[in-house]
């Protein structure tokens, strides 16, 4: 498998970050960074990572299915993650989630037909004091109201159109 | 970046650089006493460093509150194995968002804290395990690490000594359980986030089968201040047996939610009413969770005279936890809160042990049915029973973390559960909608 | 030995070595602490929480499976609090269990059923929906029913740790965690079925046994696997004269719970439709079924005529028949048929090894030695594929005793994964490879050397000389192929050697010579298939074959006599390490007879019964014990189903060793000579691999 030079450089750095013989440590970071580049964790990626760190594809599979941020299916270009955990729930997170589902006509871990957006109801993302919180890919959005969410989605949609 | 206004009640030790221009840069850091504590520590003997930390009465800020100096002293310094420093930046306890701002605004403080710990136990490498969602913090941290290498605070022969130290960031990938120290170490080694059998504890057998100091971000961030100004000064900020300040994350129904650095022993009422600006929309306080969703809930009545510290919280059978204070007003449906909390634990249970794996899932289904109006009177007893059957019997504390708040919800708010019986709709649903508008 | 730790369990005083786990210490005083995830010999999990016990001064219940004993510790294993914890853990466990016991294969021998019976709640308070997942077939052998799985991870560990395969893993997390195979939707593994056997519930089931019967409807017979030379005990479940399953769940025998696919599933050749059930005789050039009396009469007549005319008779014996049969066969051949033309297919140079070791004692390794020796060297064999149980022993030794393992082979082998050092060297060059390890080997305190058929003749002598030069105790195993390859040698199925490696003063023809002779009058083949690879030169030779199937050799026969398999008769066999174990008769195949009986009947028909002697297995074994050197083994051990280590000779064996005759057929995990060809289970696995 070929990756961008930047990702290859990241991999090289990662593989040098752990004590000798402990290259398996790089598994999760490698999967995460590679997923960012190719959009999902494919079987090919699983095998590639396994061979680079010296373990079996099954061992990678065991790990990747454990972590909720690693996805075997592709996500939307903008993965909209809405927290409904306690602090967010108390401040309108649940309603925000329902609003987003209605707006995008998709549900939990679903991708819109045009592939632009996907939705996920997530657990606490560490923005409780500025709840309700939303993460689009890795970007945080604080104190989000349904109106603000609409603007955000519209902004992303038009940014994508140009 | 600051996401909320500071409060005049704050005692700014760990957050002293917050708000300074370019606060995350090494330039700002060096201008404001940065790495002074490390220089001082370089000249100290390891046991002197540990003694200073013991004097400070610093207790772990990750949730369990274990005395940090004592933890460091457990590391067999003379073991031929390499030793490691591991920073727990997995911050996933619902209600908690303090480590994030500590790293975002002052990453060098964390590096310096790691260096001090490394000197105390003769470690030469450290890993910062950052939860996957905090990707931007990895960039901030990596930049700070690069700066530190450039300025000779990381790498070989630091400040002309023969001390070496390398620091690395490591990303998680979405798993609350990886905040538990031994599961974190498994994850760091490229495995499923399943806890290890303990003992041995990480201090003896930790990362890569070697002795390891594993602390929370905030704990490490306190070390520079302790070494710089002395353990006694740090201790004096707090109360006896619990020194210093605590990063407190106020969330929920307060007017001024935010992360505030408050001295240990801070009165709860002042915290909610003044720091937090009181309950929003002029409502009354119903309950609050003092330290993240794992802590038993406390009622408004229990706030009277209560202070934010380890022992005071233990006396009311709750915990200071991670400092995630979730405030709930009178219109909050406790059944809904209980359900949401259990959904979280069922989602995050690693699945290793039977009571937690099956107990959380059962309770989640039961509470869902209950909140939907299909509950039976016997279910109320069953909820408490099931939680008690998990308590103390699971492999790691996540099971307890799910059980404890649940038990407190049914015990303290039984009437709210009863109000959901007989097919009645959630009595708070309407009130909540009002708040939303 | 460090001082033992003293503690109290349920009021009983217990002494245990430091580090002993409470669950094991309790066993010593007859207290059985319940457990699902704990399994002796596998890594610790502390996952199921069934073993929670009360420990004085501990703030909460402690898991006995991970708690080491401590001085003065006071443990209570059956208090009301403990019983309650177990009851509720079971209640949790059953929330997602389908409770389809009536149709579950494990019904009757399910650990979950037993546990619920012992501690369980009368009724469940669980009224929510269960998660349903369809059952999956992962291989011809392995089926997985997720909802029944209690996630004890025994299967994952036995596959990883015990087998060194790592074909099973844990995927997903929380309540939807499940076991997964290594290739997405299917398994590629040893197909040993260890995971199925070790599964405490009916989550893993086997393709052969599924839905065939209930455990209590079977008779359980302790047999010895009739495939490779390792001699594993396999408990056959027999119903209506048919073998339904094989396992060694009771961990009896030398192999503990171990069985490879052949021992566990490869019994199905016994009921193959082509199994011979009637004697056959060549009539007008075609083999036709005849009665036993006609067939025996024909054989006796031909044998008698050959004897009378001083004709040349050749006898080829088997590597699967019992010691009794082999002994009786050679005695009959040498005594009655007056021929030394007797041989079998030789697969390892045991003769040279024994000769080279003459004068030493304790130099032959037992299977237990491979598990205990501080260091083990494997030369010229892909052990995990060809000698599965020996490989299992070595892996166990590495895991439990941190044994140093050395490997000298041509290709990569599984043992490399645990090796302190591996040397790659072409076949035949093993000795050179071994010598290159001399410095490291000298630092060991003891060594067991296991070598394949490429180390033979002079190389074996050199190996023994090298071993002695190390200055440490060294034990050896000369690998051989089949379940009684070793016994065939010990019993003198060789032209130049009598039983017990006594030289014959008038050596006869070898297999090759017999087949190549143009003047052979009679060829008698007992349980072998020499004509698969070679032709019989003597076109007029009268060929008698005792066989289970119409093999290439049987097809050439003039008389074919249907033989019983090793699972259908009594007697003893000797494994690769020289351990003698007893066979017991499980099922029976109509029409077939044990070879011993067939030979006896031929003798009687010839009027030579007296000369041949009695053909009851016990009587023959008594004679073996009395006359064959090294076989004077303790009877109680044998009768009780144990294994007795033989020490064949101790003096020189003054015959020319014949390395040229030694060839291993290198059967893999999924082949087993003729037997393998008639096992549908092995066939379907091989088929699956080819695809
Ligand atoms: C389920 C669970 C989740 C935890 N999550 C975190 C976490 O996100 N961050 C953290 O610092 N500690 C967390 N902890 C506590 C750690 O196990 C550990 O006690 C702590 O990191 C030690 O550091 P300290 O002594 O500085 O608090 C968690 C514990 C449990 C049982
Ligand atoms: S309590 Fe058990 S299942 Fe739950 S997270 Fe801990 S080990 Fe995993
Ligand atoms: S399949 Fe059987 S052995 Fe494997 S984890 Fe499930 S219950 Fe245990
Ligand atoms: S290792 Fe050999 S003896 Fe043991 S079960 Fe397998 S084939 Fe049979
Ligand atoms: S609860 Fe939503 S970010 Fe913490
Ligand atoms: S046997 Fe101890 S936890 Fe499973």
XYZ file of N, CA and C in Angstrom, chain A residues 43-143:
303
model
N -9.491 -3.655 4.668
C -8.779 -4.916 4.936
C -7.329 -4.800 4.489
N -7.140 -4.089 3.387
C -5.785 -3.894 2.888
C -4.938 -3.146 3.911
N -5.546 -2.144 4.520
C -4.819 -1.374 5.534
C -4.493 -2.254 6.737
N -5.467 -3.061 7.130
C -5.241 -3.961 8.261
C -4.007 -4.830 7.995
N -3.957 -5.384 6.796
C -2.839 -6.275 6.474
C -1.514 -5.516 6.385
N -1.602 -4.313 5.852
C -0.396 -3.496 5.727
C 0.167 -3.152 7.112
N -0.717 -2.685 7.973
C -0.262 -2.302 9.311
C 0.277 -3.537 10.028
N -0.447 -4.652 9.890
C 0.007 -5.876 10.551
C 1.422 -6.222 10.112
N 1.666 -6.139 8.821
C 2.987 -6.568 8.372
C 4.056 -5.568 8.802
N 3.686 -4.284 8.873
C 4.707 -3.313 9.268
C 5.084 -3.416 10.746
N 4.138 -3.829 11.576
C 4.466 -3.901 13.003
C 4.698 -5.327 13.455
N 4.615 -6.257 12.524
C 4.949 -7.635 12.874
C 3.919 -8.337 13.724
N 2.645 -8.188 13.374
C 1.666 -9.036 14.050
C 0.672 -9.544 13.011
N -0.310 -10.310 13.445
C -1.219 -10.905 12.475
C -2.385 -9.952 12.192
N -2.994 -10.074 11.007
C -4.176 -9.257 10.725
C -5.257 -9.447 11.792
N -5.377 -10.653 12.318
C -6.391 -10.879 13.358
C -6.098 -10.016 14.591
N -4.837 -9.884 14.925
C -4.501 -9.051 16.082
C -4.877 -7.597 15.827
N -4.728 -7.152 14.604
C -5.133 -5.783 14.279
C -6.660 -5.683 14.338
N -7.318 -6.693 13.814
C -8.783 -6.729 13.822
C -9.327 -6.668 15.260
N -8.722 -7.421 16.135
C -9.153 -7.427 17.536
C -9.094 -6.020 18.112
N -8.026 -5.321 17.797
C -7.825 -3.988 18.344
C -8.764 -2.989 17.681
N -8.827 -3.058 16.371
C -9.572 -2.016 15.669
C -11.066 -2.072 15.977
N -11.596 -3.260 16.207
C -13.025 -3.357 16.507
C -13.332 -2.950 17.948
N -12.292 -2.785 18.729
C -12.501 -2.367 20.120
C -12.725 -0.862 20.217
N -12.049 -0.112 19.363
C -12.039 1.343 19.503
C -13.118 1.999 18.657
N -13.879 2.890 19.288
C -15.044 3.427 18.584
C -14.681 4.430 17.500
N -13.462 4.950 17.504
C -13.120 5.923 16.458
C -12.546 5.275 15.196
N -12.336 3.968 15.238
C -11.824 3.305 14.038
C -13.004 2.696 13.294
N -13.104 3.035 12.014
C -14.276 2.642 11.239
C -13.878 1.776 10.057
N -14.584 0.679 9.897
C -14.314 -0.161 8.726
C -15.091 0.330 7.503
N -16.162 1.079 7.780
C -16.945 1.618 6.662
C -16.575 3.082 6.472
N -16.676 3.570 5.245
C -16.325 4.976 5.039
C -17.315 5.907 5.736
N -16.840 7.060 6.150
C -17.694 8.062 6.777
C -17.933 9.160 5.750
N -18.780 10.103 6.137
C -18.969 11.249 5.259
C -17.710 12.106 5.259
N -17.658 13.009 4.291
C -16.510 13.909 4.261
C -16.457 14.694 5.569
N -17.639 15.071 6.030
C -17.722 15.729 7.337
C -18.440 14.794 8.295
N -17.701 14.309 9.250
C -18.309 13.398 10.222
C -18.769 14.231 11.410
N -20.085 14.361 11.524
C -20.658 15.225 12.549
C -20.956 14.388 13.800
N -20.253 14.709 14.869
C -20.397 13.932 16.092
C -21.043 14.798 17.162
N -22.183 14.347 17.626
C -22.932 15.149 18.586
C -22.962 14.442 19.928
N -22.513 15.144 20.935
C -22.462 14.538 22.266
C -23.819 14.659 22.941
N -24.292 13.548 23.474
C -25.540 13.592 24.242
C -25.298 13.100 25.660
N -24.038 13.054 26.073
C -23.766 12.614 27.430
C -24.216 13.683 28.417
N -24.083 13.369 29.675
C -24.815 14.082 30.713
C -24.788 15.606 30.611
N -23.605 16.226 30.516
C -23.568 17.693 30.520
C -24.241 18.247 29.278
N -24.025 17.570 28.164
C -24.640 18.027 26.924
C -26.139 17.766 26.937
N -26.511 16.602 27.463
C -27.934 16.278 27.544
C -28.674 17.343 28.355
N -28.075 17.767 29.448
C -28.720 18.752 30.320
C -28.885 20.095 29.628
N -28.081 20.330 28.605
C -28.114 21.646 27.956
C -28.595 21.565 26.516
N -29.322 20.502 26.192
C -29.946 20.463 24.873
C -29.265 19.565 23.851
N -28.340 18.744 24.281
C -27.620 17.863 23.355
C -28.531 16.859 22.666
N -29.490 16.319 23.421
C -30.373 15.316 22.837
C -31.217 15.928 21.727
N -31.736 17.134 22.008
C -32.553 17.818 21.017
C -31.709 18.159 19.786
N -30.465 18.531 20.054
C -29.550 18.865 18.962
C -29.342 17.638 18.074
N -29.176 16.515 18.729
C -28.988 15.253 17.999
C -30.209 14.953 17.122
N -31.390 15.084 17.744
C -32.605 14.804 16.980
C -32.764 15.779 15.827
N -32.393 16.997 16.081
C -32.464 18.027 15.040
C -31.549 17.638 13.874
N -30.359 17.220 14.198
C -29.395 16.868 13.146
C -29.885 15.674 12.340
N -30.449 14.679 13.018
C -30.971 13.504 12.311
C -32.055 13.920 11.331
N -32.936 14.798 11.808
C -34.033 15.246 10.962
C -33.517 16.044 9.771
N -32.568 16.877 10.067
C -32.013 17.760 9.038
C -31.287 16.956 7.943
N -30.490 16.001 8.377
C -29.671 15.267 7.400
C -30.342 13.976 6.928
N -31.479 13.662 7.532
C -32.216 12.432 7.191
C -31.359 11.180 7.329
N -30.503 11.184 8.272
C -29.722 9.971 8.555
C -29.684 9.759 10.058
N -29.266 8.572 10.465
C -29.206 8.255 11.883
C -27.784 7.983 12.333
N -27.707 7.360 13.479
C -26.424 7.066 14.122
C -25.514 6.247 13.207
N -24.340 6.731 12.994
C -23.329 6.062 12.172
C -23.806 5.823 10.740
N -24.622 6.735 10.249
C -25.065 6.618 8.866
C -24.456 7.741 8.041
N -24.336 7.476 6.750
C -23.743 8.448 5.842
C -24.828 8.931 4.888
N -24.885 10.243 4.668
C -25.857 10.784 3.715
C -25.511 10.279 2.314
N -26.536 10.147 1.456
C -26.306 9.570 0.133
C -25.208 10.293 -0.665
N -25.116 11.612 -0.493
C -24.084 12.328 -1.269
C -22.701 12.185 -0.641
N -22.621 11.491 0.487
C -21.320 11.232 1.101
C -20.702 12.437 1.788
N -21.450 13.524 1.847
C -20.871 14.734 2.431
C -20.856 14.661 3.958
N -21.992 14.213 4.501
C -22.097 14.182 5.958
C -22.354 12.769 6.478
N -21.824 12.521 7.636
C -22.245 11.340 8.384
C -22.488 11.801 9.807
N -23.282 11.026 10.515
C -23.677 11.430 11.864
C -23.284 10.369 12.880
N -22.942 10.821 14.053
C -22.702 9.869 15.132
C -23.080 10.509 16.449
N -23.831 9.774 17.240
C -24.144 10.237 18.592
C -22.990 9.764 19.450
N -22.248 10.681 20.003
C -21.043 10.260 20.719
C -21.158 10.460 22.215
N -20.255 9.780 22.902
C -20.145 9.961 24.347
C -19.315 11.223 24.595
N -19.225 11.582 25.859
C -18.557 12.833 26.253
C -17.245 13.048 25.493
N -17.126 14.217 24.860
C -15.923 14.495 24.078
C -15.028 15.521 24.767
N -15.296 15.792 26.025
C -14.395 16.685 26.760
C -14.659 18.153 26.491
N -15.929 18.489 26.374
C -16.271 19.899 26.180
C -17.466 20.243 27.063
N -17.574 19.526 28.166
C -18.771 19.568 29.002
C -19.096 20.966 29.519
N -18.047 21.735 29.814
C -18.280 23.071 30.359
C -18.751 24.040 29.290
N -18.677 23.599 28.030
C -19.114 24.468 26.941
C -20.144 23.722 26.102
N -20.994 23.018 26.825
C -21.970 22.143 26.193
C -23.152 22.954 25.671
N -23.940 22.401 24.768
C -23.721 21.121 24.104
C -22.625 21.214 23.042
N -21.914 20.123 22.885
C -20.730 20.147 22.047
C -20.883 19.261 20.825
N -20.249 19.686 19.769
C -20.270 18.946 18.507
C -18.837 18.905 17.995
N -18.462 17.788 17.411
C -17.171 17.719 16.736
C -17.428 17.378 15.277
N -16.895 18.175 14.385
C -16.963 17.834 12.965
C -15.553 17.418 12.594
N -15.414 16.170 12.222
C -14.082 15.562 12.105
C -13.344 15.833 13.425
N -12.253 16.562 13.416
C -11.583 16.797 14.697
C -11.846 18.177 15.279
N -12.689 18.983 14.618
C -12.903 20.353 15.089
C -14.039 20.437 16.100
N -13.763 21.095 17.199
C -14.773 21.256 18.241
C -15.667 22.458 17.963
N -16.923 22.312 18.298
C -17.853 23.436 18.269
C -18.584 23.437 19.588
N -18.557 24.577 20.253
C -19.104 24.655 21.609
C -20.447 25.378 21.640
N -21.201 25.069 22.694
C -22.497 25.727 22.933
C -23.306 25.835 21.643
